[in-house]
Coordinates of C-alpha atoms in Angstrom, one line a residue:
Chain A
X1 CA -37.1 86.8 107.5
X2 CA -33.6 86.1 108.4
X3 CA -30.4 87.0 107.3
X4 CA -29.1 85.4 104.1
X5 CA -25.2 86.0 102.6
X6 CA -26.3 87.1 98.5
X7 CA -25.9 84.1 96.9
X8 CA -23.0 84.8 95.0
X9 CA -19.9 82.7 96.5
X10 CA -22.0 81.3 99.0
X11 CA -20.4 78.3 100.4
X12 CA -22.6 75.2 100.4
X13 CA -22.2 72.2 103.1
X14 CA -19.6 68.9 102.2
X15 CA -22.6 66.6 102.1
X16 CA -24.6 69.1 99.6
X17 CA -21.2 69.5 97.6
X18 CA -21.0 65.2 97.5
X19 CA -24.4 65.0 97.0
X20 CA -24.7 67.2 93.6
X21 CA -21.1 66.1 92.6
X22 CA -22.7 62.7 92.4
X23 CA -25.8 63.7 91.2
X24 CA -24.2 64.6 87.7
X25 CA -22.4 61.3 87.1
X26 CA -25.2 59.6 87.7
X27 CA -28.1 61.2 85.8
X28 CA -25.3 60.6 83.0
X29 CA -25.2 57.1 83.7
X30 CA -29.1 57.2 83.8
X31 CA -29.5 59.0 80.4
X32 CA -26.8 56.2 78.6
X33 CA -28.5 53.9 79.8
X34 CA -32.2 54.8 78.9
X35 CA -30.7 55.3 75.7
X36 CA -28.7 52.1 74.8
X37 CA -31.0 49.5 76.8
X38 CA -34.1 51.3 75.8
X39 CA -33.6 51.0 72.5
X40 CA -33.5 54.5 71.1
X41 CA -30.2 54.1 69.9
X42 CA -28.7 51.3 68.0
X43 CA -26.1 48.8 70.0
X44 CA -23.2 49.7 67.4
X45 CA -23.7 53.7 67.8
X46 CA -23.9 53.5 71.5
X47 CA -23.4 49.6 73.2
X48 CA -25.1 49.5 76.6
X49 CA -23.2 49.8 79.8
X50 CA -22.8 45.6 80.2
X51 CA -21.7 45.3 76.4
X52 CA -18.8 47.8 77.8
X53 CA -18.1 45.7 80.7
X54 CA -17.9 42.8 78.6
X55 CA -15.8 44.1 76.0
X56 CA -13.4 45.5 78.9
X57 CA -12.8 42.0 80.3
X58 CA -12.7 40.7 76.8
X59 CA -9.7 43.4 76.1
X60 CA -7.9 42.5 79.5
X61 CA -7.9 39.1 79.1
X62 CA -7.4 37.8 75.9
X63 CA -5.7 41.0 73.5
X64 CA -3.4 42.5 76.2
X65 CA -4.9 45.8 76.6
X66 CA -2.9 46.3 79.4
X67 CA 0.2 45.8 77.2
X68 CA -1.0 48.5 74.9
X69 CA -2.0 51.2 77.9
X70 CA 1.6 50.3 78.9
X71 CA 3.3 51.4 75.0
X72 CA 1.5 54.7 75.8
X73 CA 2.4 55.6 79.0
X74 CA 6.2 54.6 78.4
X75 CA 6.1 57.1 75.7
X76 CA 4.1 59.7 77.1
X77 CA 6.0 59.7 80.2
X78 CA 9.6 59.4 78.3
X79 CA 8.6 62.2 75.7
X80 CA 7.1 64.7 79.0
X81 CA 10.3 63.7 80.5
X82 CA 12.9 64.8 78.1
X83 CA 10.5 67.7 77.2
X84 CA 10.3 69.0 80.9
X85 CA 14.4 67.8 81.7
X86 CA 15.0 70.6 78.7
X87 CA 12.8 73.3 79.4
X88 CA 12.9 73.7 82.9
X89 CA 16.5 74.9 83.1
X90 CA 16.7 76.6 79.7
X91 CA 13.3 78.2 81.1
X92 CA 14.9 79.4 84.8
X93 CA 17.5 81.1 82.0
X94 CA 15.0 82.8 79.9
X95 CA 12.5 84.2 83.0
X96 CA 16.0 85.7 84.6
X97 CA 19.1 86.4 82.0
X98 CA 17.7 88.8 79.7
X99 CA 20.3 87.2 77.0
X100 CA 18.5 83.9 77.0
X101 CA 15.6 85.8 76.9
X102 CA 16.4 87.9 73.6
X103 CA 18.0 84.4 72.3
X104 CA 14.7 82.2 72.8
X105 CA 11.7 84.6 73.9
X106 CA 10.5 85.6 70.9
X107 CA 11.3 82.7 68.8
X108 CA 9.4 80.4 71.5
X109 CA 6.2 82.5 71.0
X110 CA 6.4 81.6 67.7
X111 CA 6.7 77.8 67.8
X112 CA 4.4 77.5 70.0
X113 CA 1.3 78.7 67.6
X114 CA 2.5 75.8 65.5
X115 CA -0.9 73.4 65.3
X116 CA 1.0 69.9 66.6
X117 CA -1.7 67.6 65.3
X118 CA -0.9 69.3 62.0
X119 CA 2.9 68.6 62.5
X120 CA 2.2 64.3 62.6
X121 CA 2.2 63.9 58.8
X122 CA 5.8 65.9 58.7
X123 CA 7.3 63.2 61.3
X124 CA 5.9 60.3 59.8
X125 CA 7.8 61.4 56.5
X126 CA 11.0 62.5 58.6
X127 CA 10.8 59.4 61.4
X128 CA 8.6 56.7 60.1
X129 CA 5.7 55.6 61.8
X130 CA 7.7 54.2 65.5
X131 CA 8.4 55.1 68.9
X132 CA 10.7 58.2 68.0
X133 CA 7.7 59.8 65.9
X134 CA 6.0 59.7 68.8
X135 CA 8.5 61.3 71.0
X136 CA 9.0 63.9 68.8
X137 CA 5.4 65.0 68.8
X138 CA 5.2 64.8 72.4
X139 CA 8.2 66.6 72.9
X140 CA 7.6 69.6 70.5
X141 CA 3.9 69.6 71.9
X142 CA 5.1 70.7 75.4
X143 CA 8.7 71.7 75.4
X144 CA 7.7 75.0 74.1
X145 CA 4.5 75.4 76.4
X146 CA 6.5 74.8 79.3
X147 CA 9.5 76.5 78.9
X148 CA 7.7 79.8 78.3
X149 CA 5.4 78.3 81.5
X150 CA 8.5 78.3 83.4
X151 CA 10.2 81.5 82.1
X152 CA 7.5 83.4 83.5
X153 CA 6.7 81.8 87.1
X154 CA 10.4 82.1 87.6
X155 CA 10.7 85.4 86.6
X156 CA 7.9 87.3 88.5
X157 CA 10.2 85.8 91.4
X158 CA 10.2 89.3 93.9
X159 CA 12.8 90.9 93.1
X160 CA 13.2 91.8 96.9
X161 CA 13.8 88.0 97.5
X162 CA 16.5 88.1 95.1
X163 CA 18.3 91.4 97.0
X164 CA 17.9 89.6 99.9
X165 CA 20.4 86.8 99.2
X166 CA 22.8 88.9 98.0
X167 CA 22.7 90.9 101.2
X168 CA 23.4 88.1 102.9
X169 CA 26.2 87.4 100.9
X170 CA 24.6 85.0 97.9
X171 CA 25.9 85.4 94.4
X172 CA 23.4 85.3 91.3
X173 CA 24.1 81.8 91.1
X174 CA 22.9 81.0 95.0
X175 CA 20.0 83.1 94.6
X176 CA 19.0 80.9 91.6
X177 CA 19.5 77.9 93.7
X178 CA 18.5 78.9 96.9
X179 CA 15.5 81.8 95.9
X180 CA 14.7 81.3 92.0
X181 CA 14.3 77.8 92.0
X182 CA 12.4 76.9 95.2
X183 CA 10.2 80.0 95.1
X184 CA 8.7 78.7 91.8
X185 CA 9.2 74.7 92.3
X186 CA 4.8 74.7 93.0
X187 CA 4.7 76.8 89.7
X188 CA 6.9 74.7 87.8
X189 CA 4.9 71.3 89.4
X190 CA 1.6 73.1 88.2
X191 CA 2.7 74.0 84.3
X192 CA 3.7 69.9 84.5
X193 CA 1.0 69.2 85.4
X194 CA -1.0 71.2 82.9
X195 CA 1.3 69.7 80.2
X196 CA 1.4 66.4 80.8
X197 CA -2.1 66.4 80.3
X198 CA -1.0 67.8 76.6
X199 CA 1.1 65.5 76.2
X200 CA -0.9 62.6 76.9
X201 CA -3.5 63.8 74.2
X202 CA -0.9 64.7 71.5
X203 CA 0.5 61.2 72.0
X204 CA -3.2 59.7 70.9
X205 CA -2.9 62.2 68.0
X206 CA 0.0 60.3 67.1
X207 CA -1.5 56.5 67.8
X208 CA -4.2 57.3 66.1
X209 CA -2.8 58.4 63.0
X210 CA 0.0 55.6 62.5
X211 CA 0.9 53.2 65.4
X212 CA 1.1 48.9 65.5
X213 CA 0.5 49.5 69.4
X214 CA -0.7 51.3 72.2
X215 CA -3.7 52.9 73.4
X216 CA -4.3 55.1 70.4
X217 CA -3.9 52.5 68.0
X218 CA -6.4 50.3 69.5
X219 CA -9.3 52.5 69.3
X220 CA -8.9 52.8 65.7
X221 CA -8.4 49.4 65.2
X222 CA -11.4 48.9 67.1
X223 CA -13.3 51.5 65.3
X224 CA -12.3 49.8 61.9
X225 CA -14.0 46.5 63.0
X226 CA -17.1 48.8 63.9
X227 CA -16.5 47.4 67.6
X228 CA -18.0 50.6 69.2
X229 CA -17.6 49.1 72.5
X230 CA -13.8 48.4 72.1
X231 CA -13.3 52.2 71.1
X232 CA -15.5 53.7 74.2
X233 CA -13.3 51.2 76.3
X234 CA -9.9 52.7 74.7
X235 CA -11.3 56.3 75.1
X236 CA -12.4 55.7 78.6
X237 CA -9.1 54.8 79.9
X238 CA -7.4 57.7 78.2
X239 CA -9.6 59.4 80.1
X240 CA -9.4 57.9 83.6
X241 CA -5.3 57.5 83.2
X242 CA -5.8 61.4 82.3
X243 CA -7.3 62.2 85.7
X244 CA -5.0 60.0 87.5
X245 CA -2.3 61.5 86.2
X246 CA -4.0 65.1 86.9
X247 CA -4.6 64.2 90.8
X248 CA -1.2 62.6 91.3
X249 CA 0.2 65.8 90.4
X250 CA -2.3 67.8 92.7
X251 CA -1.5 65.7 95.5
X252 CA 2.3 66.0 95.1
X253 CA 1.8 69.7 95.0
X254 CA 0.3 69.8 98.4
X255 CA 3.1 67.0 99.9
X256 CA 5.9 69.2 98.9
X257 CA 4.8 73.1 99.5
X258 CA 2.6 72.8 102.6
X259 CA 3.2 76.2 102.6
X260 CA 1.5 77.2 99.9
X261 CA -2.2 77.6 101.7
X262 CA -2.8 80.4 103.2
Chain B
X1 CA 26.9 100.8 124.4
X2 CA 29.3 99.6 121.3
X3 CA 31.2 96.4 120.9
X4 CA 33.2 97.7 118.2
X5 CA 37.0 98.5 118.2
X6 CA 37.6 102.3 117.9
X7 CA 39.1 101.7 114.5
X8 CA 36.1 100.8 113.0
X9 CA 34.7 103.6 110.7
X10 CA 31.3 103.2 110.2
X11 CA 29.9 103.9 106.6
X12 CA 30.8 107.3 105.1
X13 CA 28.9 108.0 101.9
X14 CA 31.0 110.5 99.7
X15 CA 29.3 113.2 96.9
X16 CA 27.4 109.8 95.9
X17 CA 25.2 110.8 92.7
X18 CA 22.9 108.8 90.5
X19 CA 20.9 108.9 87.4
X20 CA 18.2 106.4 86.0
X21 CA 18.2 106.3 82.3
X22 CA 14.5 105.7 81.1
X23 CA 13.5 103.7 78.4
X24 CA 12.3 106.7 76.5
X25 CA 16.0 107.9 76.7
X26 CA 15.3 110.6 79.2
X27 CA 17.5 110.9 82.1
X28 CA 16.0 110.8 86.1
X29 CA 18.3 112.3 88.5
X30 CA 17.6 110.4 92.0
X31 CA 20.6 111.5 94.0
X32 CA 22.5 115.1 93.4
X33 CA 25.3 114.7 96.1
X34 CA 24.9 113.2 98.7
X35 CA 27.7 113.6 101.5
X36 CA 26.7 111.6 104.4
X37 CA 28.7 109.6 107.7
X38 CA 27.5 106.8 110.1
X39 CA 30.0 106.5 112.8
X40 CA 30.6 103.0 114.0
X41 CA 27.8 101.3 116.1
X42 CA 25.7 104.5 115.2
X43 CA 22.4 105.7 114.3
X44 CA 21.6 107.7 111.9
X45 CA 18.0 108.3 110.2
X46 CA 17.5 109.7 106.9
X47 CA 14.1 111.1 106.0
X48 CA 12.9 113.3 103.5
X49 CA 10.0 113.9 101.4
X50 CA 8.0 111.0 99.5
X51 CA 10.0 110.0 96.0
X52 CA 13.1 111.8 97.0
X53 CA 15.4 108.9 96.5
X54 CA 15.9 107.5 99.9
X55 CA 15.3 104.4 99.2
X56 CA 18.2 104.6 95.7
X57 CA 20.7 105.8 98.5
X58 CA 20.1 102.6 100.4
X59 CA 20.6 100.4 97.8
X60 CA 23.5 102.3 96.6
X61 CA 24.9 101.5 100.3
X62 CA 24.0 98.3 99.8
X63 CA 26.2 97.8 96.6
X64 CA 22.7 96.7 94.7
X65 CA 23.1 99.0 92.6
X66 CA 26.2 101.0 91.4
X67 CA 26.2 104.9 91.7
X68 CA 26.4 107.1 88.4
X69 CA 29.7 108.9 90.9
X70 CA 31.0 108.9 94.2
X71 CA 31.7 106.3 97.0
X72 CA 30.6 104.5 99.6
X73 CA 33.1 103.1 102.3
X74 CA 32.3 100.7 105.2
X75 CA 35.2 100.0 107.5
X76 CA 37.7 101.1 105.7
X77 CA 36.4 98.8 102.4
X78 CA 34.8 100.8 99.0
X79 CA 31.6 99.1 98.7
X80 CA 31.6 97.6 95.1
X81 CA 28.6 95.2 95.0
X82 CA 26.1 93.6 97.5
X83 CA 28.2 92.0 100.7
X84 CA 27.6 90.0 104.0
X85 CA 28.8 93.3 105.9
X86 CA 25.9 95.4 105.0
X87 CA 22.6 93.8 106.2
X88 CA 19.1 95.1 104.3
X89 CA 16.2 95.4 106.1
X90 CA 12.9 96.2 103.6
X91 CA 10.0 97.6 103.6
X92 CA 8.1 94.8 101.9
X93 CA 7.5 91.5 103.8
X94 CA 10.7 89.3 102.1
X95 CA 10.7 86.6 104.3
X96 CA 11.0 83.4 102.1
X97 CA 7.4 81.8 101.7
X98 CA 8.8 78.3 101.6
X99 CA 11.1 78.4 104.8
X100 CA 9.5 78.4 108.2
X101 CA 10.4 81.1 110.7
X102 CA 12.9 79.2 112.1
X103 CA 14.2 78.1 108.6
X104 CA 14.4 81.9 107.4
X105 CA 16.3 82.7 110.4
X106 CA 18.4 80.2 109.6
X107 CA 19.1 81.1 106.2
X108 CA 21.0 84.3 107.3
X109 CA 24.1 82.1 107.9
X110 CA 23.7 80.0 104.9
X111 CA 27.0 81.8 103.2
X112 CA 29.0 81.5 106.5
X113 CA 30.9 78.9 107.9
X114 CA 29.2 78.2 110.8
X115 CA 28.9 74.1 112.2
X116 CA 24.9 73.4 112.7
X117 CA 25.6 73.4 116.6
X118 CA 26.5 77.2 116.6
X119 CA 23.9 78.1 113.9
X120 CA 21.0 76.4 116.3
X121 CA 22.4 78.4 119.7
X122 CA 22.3 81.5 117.4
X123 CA 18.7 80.9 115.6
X124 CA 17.3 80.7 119.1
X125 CA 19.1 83.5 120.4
X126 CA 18.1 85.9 118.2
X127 CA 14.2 84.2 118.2
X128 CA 14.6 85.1 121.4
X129 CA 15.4 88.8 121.4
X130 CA 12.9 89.4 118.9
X131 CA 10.2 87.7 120.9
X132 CA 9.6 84.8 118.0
X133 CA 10.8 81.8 119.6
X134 CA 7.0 80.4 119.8
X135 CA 6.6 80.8 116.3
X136 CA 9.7 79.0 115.5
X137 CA 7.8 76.5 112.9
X138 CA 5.3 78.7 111.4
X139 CA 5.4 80.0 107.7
X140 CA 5.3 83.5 107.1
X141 CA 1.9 83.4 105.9
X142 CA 0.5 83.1 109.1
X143 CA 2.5 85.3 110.5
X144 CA 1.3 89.3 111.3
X145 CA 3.2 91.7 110.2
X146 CA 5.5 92.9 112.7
X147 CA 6.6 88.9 113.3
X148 CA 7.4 89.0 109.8
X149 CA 9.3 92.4 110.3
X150 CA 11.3 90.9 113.5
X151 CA 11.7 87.7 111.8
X152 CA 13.2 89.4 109.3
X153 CA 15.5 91.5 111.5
X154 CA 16.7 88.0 113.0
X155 CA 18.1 86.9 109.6
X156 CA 19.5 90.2 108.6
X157 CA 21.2 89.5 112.1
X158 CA 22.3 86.1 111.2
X159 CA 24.7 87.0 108.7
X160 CA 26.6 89.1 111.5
X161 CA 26.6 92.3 109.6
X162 CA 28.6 95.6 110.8
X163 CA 25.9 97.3 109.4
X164 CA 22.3 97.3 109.4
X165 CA 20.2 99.3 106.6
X166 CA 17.0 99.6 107.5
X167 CA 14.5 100.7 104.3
X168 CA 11.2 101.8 106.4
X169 CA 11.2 98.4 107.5
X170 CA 7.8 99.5 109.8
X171 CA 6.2 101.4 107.1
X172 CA 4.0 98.4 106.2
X173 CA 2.3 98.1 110.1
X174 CA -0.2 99.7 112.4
X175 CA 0.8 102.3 114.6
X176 CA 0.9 100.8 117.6
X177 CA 2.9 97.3 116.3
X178 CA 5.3 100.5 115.0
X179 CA 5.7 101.9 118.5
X180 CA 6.4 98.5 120.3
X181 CA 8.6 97.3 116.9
X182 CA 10.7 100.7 117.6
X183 CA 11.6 99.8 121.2
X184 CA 12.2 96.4 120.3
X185 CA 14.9 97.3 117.5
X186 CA 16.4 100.3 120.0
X187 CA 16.8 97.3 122.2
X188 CA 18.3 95.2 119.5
X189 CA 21.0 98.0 118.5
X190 CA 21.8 98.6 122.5
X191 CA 22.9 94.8 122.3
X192 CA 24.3 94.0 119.5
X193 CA 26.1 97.6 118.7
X194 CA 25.7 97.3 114.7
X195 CA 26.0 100.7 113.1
X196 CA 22.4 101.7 111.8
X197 CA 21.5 103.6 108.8
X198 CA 17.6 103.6 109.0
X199 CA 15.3 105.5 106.0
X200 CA 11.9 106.3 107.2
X201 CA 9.1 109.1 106.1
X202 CA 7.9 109.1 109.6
X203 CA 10.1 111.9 111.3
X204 CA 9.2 111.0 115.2
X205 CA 10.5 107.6 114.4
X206 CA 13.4 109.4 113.1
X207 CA 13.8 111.7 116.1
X208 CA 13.2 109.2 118.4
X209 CA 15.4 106.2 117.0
X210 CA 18.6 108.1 115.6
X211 CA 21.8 110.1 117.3
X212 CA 21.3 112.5 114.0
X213 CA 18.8 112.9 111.4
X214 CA 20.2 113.4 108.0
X215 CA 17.3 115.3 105.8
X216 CA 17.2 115.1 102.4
X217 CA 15.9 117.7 99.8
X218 CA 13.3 117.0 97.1
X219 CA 14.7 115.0 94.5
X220 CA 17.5 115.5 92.8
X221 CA 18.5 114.6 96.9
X222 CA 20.9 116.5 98.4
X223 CA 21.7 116.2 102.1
X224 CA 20.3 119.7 103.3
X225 CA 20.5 119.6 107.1
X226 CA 21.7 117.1 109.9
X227 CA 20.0 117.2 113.0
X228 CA 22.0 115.7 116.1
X229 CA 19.2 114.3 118.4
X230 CA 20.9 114.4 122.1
X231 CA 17.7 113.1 123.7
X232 CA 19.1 110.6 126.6
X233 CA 19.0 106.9 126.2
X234 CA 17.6 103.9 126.8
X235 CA 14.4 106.5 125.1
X236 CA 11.2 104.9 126.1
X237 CA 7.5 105.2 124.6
X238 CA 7.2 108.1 127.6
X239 CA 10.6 110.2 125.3
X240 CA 8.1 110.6 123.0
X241 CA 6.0 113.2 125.0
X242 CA 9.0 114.7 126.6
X243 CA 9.0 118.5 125.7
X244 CA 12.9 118.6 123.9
X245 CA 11.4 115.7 121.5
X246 CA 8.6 117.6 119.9
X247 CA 10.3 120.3 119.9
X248 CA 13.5 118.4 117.5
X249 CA 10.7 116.9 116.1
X250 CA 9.0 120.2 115.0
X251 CA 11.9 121.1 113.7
X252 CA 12.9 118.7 111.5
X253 CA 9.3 118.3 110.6
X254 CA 9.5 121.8 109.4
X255 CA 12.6 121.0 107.4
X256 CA 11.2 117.8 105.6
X257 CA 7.6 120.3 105.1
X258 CA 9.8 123.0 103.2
X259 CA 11.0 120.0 100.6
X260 CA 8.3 118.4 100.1
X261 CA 6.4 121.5 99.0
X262 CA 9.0 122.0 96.8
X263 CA 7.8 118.8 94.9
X264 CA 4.5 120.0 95.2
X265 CA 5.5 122.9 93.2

């Protein structure tokens, strides 16, 4: 018999790895499709795979889908951006000036338990049912996340790092610029990139529940018209923007701190 | 063997006490006294038993945190926070993760005005005497340790320091890197004449580093004995088997033995 590594954390080959990566999506595709074009389940629970095709082109070309898948990343990205623009500094305060910390620590934790989806009927009655609804759910969906997010990557900074710079003459304002701040930029990228992903979904939350446009709004329109199709269309490009999103970010992160591997 | 004008004074440490309070309210008492002088381009060792607060006097020195009483001086200056004058060396590997070797180097003159001509002729000088100029682009992480250590020496250089304090900055490595990394900064101090105040455990590093060996008493730490070595220089890997070293060494192994047993107690 020869020698085998215990199975535990054994690495497997690429091609194996791309073999039974692909091996998943498509026995998924297999089993939908058994389903829908076989029969066992009705066309307006679960449309075939063409019917889904069709009703994407359909979308496209004649009720602007793109338009609508547009709205929604205009406001997710504006909401995440004023969200992140915010908490990112006040966050660098509260990891490193134990003032800020004492100010908002505490009273972060606390906001952050809040249930957002629960929060959408409050900001319809304070902001109606527009764009600045939605921002405000977006916004208190991450801002809190995140600033705690960043409080704590850029406070487990090594302290060591920070004597450092001041024995080469920095103040406490260079070592935040030129330790605090690049020593947790691939944290910082990784909490945004965790959030965004919040914030996307919070923002559907929001379509869903009272919007005239966007990506949210037209799966419930859809769903209201018992167009199944339509809705698994809406859901599937929430879905694929989600991961697009997801690996931008993870590709970023490797561009800008090379050295991060080790 | 020094570049420094006769005027220069060194560091002189002055009945320099400290106490930690605890959150629990209780009080630690780190440092007693401690009475201690470096003369200019100098070196002087401090060792003591484990815990004893040799590591608190360094950063005292180092203005990185303030004493409870007493002073430090440098050149004729009362140290009153962390300066450009007194270069730390630390035990941990602190290179910046981010910078390359070259980069971290670099960063040593970032608070000085110095035109990027001058800072590039200086980066790979000192690469140079610390035997790193090949790895000039690599990040720290794939760096051993004693690379890390010399890179590190390098920056500390950078900032043109009078003095360099050196918290067991070989602790972290393998004997052997230890004995080459010992030569190597022996050969730094012999050119570039900083004063040295350099904490180790280790007393034949001590011995065989220093013109005196201040040790310190359990803690509270007190400054119980200084030994002057008088061993000739340039001291070689071969000093180290030379019948006056172990017998300092002995010594002043004996000394640090008697304290620690005292916090054995």
């Amino acid at each position: 018999m020869s020698l085998r590594e215990p199975w535990l954390r054994r690495p497997i080959s690429r091609r194996w790895y791309c073999c039974l990566a692909a091996a998943t999506f498509v026995l998924a595709f297999a089993f939908w499709s058994v389903l829908s074009w076989g029969g066992l389940v009705r066309p307006y629970f679960l449309p075939d795979p063409y019917s889904l095709l069709l009703a994407f082109v359909r979308m496209v070309t004649e009720q602007s889908l793109l338009k609508d898948v547009c709205v929604s990343c205009y406001r997710a990205i504006l909401g995440f951006g004023i969200a992140a623009g915010v908490a990112i500094p006040l966050g660098i305060a509260v990891g490193n000036i134990p003032y800020w910390e004492a100010l908002l620590g505490p009273f972060t934790s606390f906001l952050r338990y809040l249930p957002v989806p629960a929060l959408v009927p409050l900001c319809i009655l304070w902001f109606g049912v527009g764009d600045f609804e939605k921002l405000v759910i977006i916004v208190v969906g991450v801002f809190f996340q995140l600033l705690l997010m960043v409080a704590d990557v850029s406070g487990s900074v090594p302290e060591h790092h920070i004597a450092v710079c001041y024995t080469l003459g920095g103040s406490p304002g260079k070592a935040v610029r030129d330790v605090i701040i690049p020593a947790s930029l691939p944290g910082i990228v990784d909490g945004l990139r965790i959030t965004l992903g919040w914030a996307w979904a919070y923002l559907m939350v929001a379509e869903v529940v009272g919007a005239d446009r966007g990506l949210g709004y037209v799966i419930v329109r859809s769903q209201r018209f018992l167009l199944t199709a339509d809705v698994m269309v809406g859901v599937a490009i929430f879905g694929v923007l989600g991961i697009l999103f997801d690996v931008g970010f993870k590709v970023l992160s490797r561009r800008l701190f090379p050295w991060q591997q080790s | 063997m020094s570049e420094n004008a006769p005027s220069k004074l060194g560091v002189l440490v002055k009945h320099l006490q400290k106490a930690f309070r605890n959150p629990d309210g209780s009080v630690t008492e780190a440092l007693e006294d401690v009475t201690l002088d470096v003369p200019a381009g100098g070196f002087v060792s401090v060792v003591g038993p484990s815990g004893c607060g040799k590591t608190t006097l360094l950063r005292l020195i180092a203005g990185l945190l303030p004493p409870t009483s007493g002073e430090v001086w440098v050149d004729h200056r009362r140290v009153e926070g962390p300066g450009r004058d007194r270069g730390m060396v630390f035990q941990a590997f602190t290179l910046f993760p981010w910078l390359t070797v070259y980069q971290n180097v670099a960063f040593g003159c970032r608070y000085l005005s110095v035109d990027p001509q001058g800072t590039r002729e200086r980066v790979h000088g000192l690469l140079e005497m610390v035997g790193l100029t090949d790895a000039a682009k690599l990040y720290p992480h794939a760096l051993s340790g004693g690379m890390q250590q010399r890179a590190a020496i390098a920056r500390t250089l950078m900032a043109e320091p009078d003095v360099l304090l050196m918290d067991e900055p070989f602790g972290s490595l393998d004997t052997q890197t230890r004995d080459l990394m010992q030569e190597l900064l022996l050969d730094v101090w012999s050119r570039t004449g900083k004063t040295v105040l350099f904490v180790t455990h280790d007393v034949e590093e001590a011995v065989f580093l220093s013109d005196a060996v201040a040790v310190l008493s359990a803690r509270p730490a007190r400054v119980t004995h200084v030994q002057a070595v008088g061993l000739p220089r340039p001291r070689t890997f071969e000093t180290k088997s030379v019948g006056a070293f172990t017998q300092l060494r002995a010594s002043v192994a004996q000394r640090v033995r008697a304290e620690a047993r005292v916090t054995m107690a």
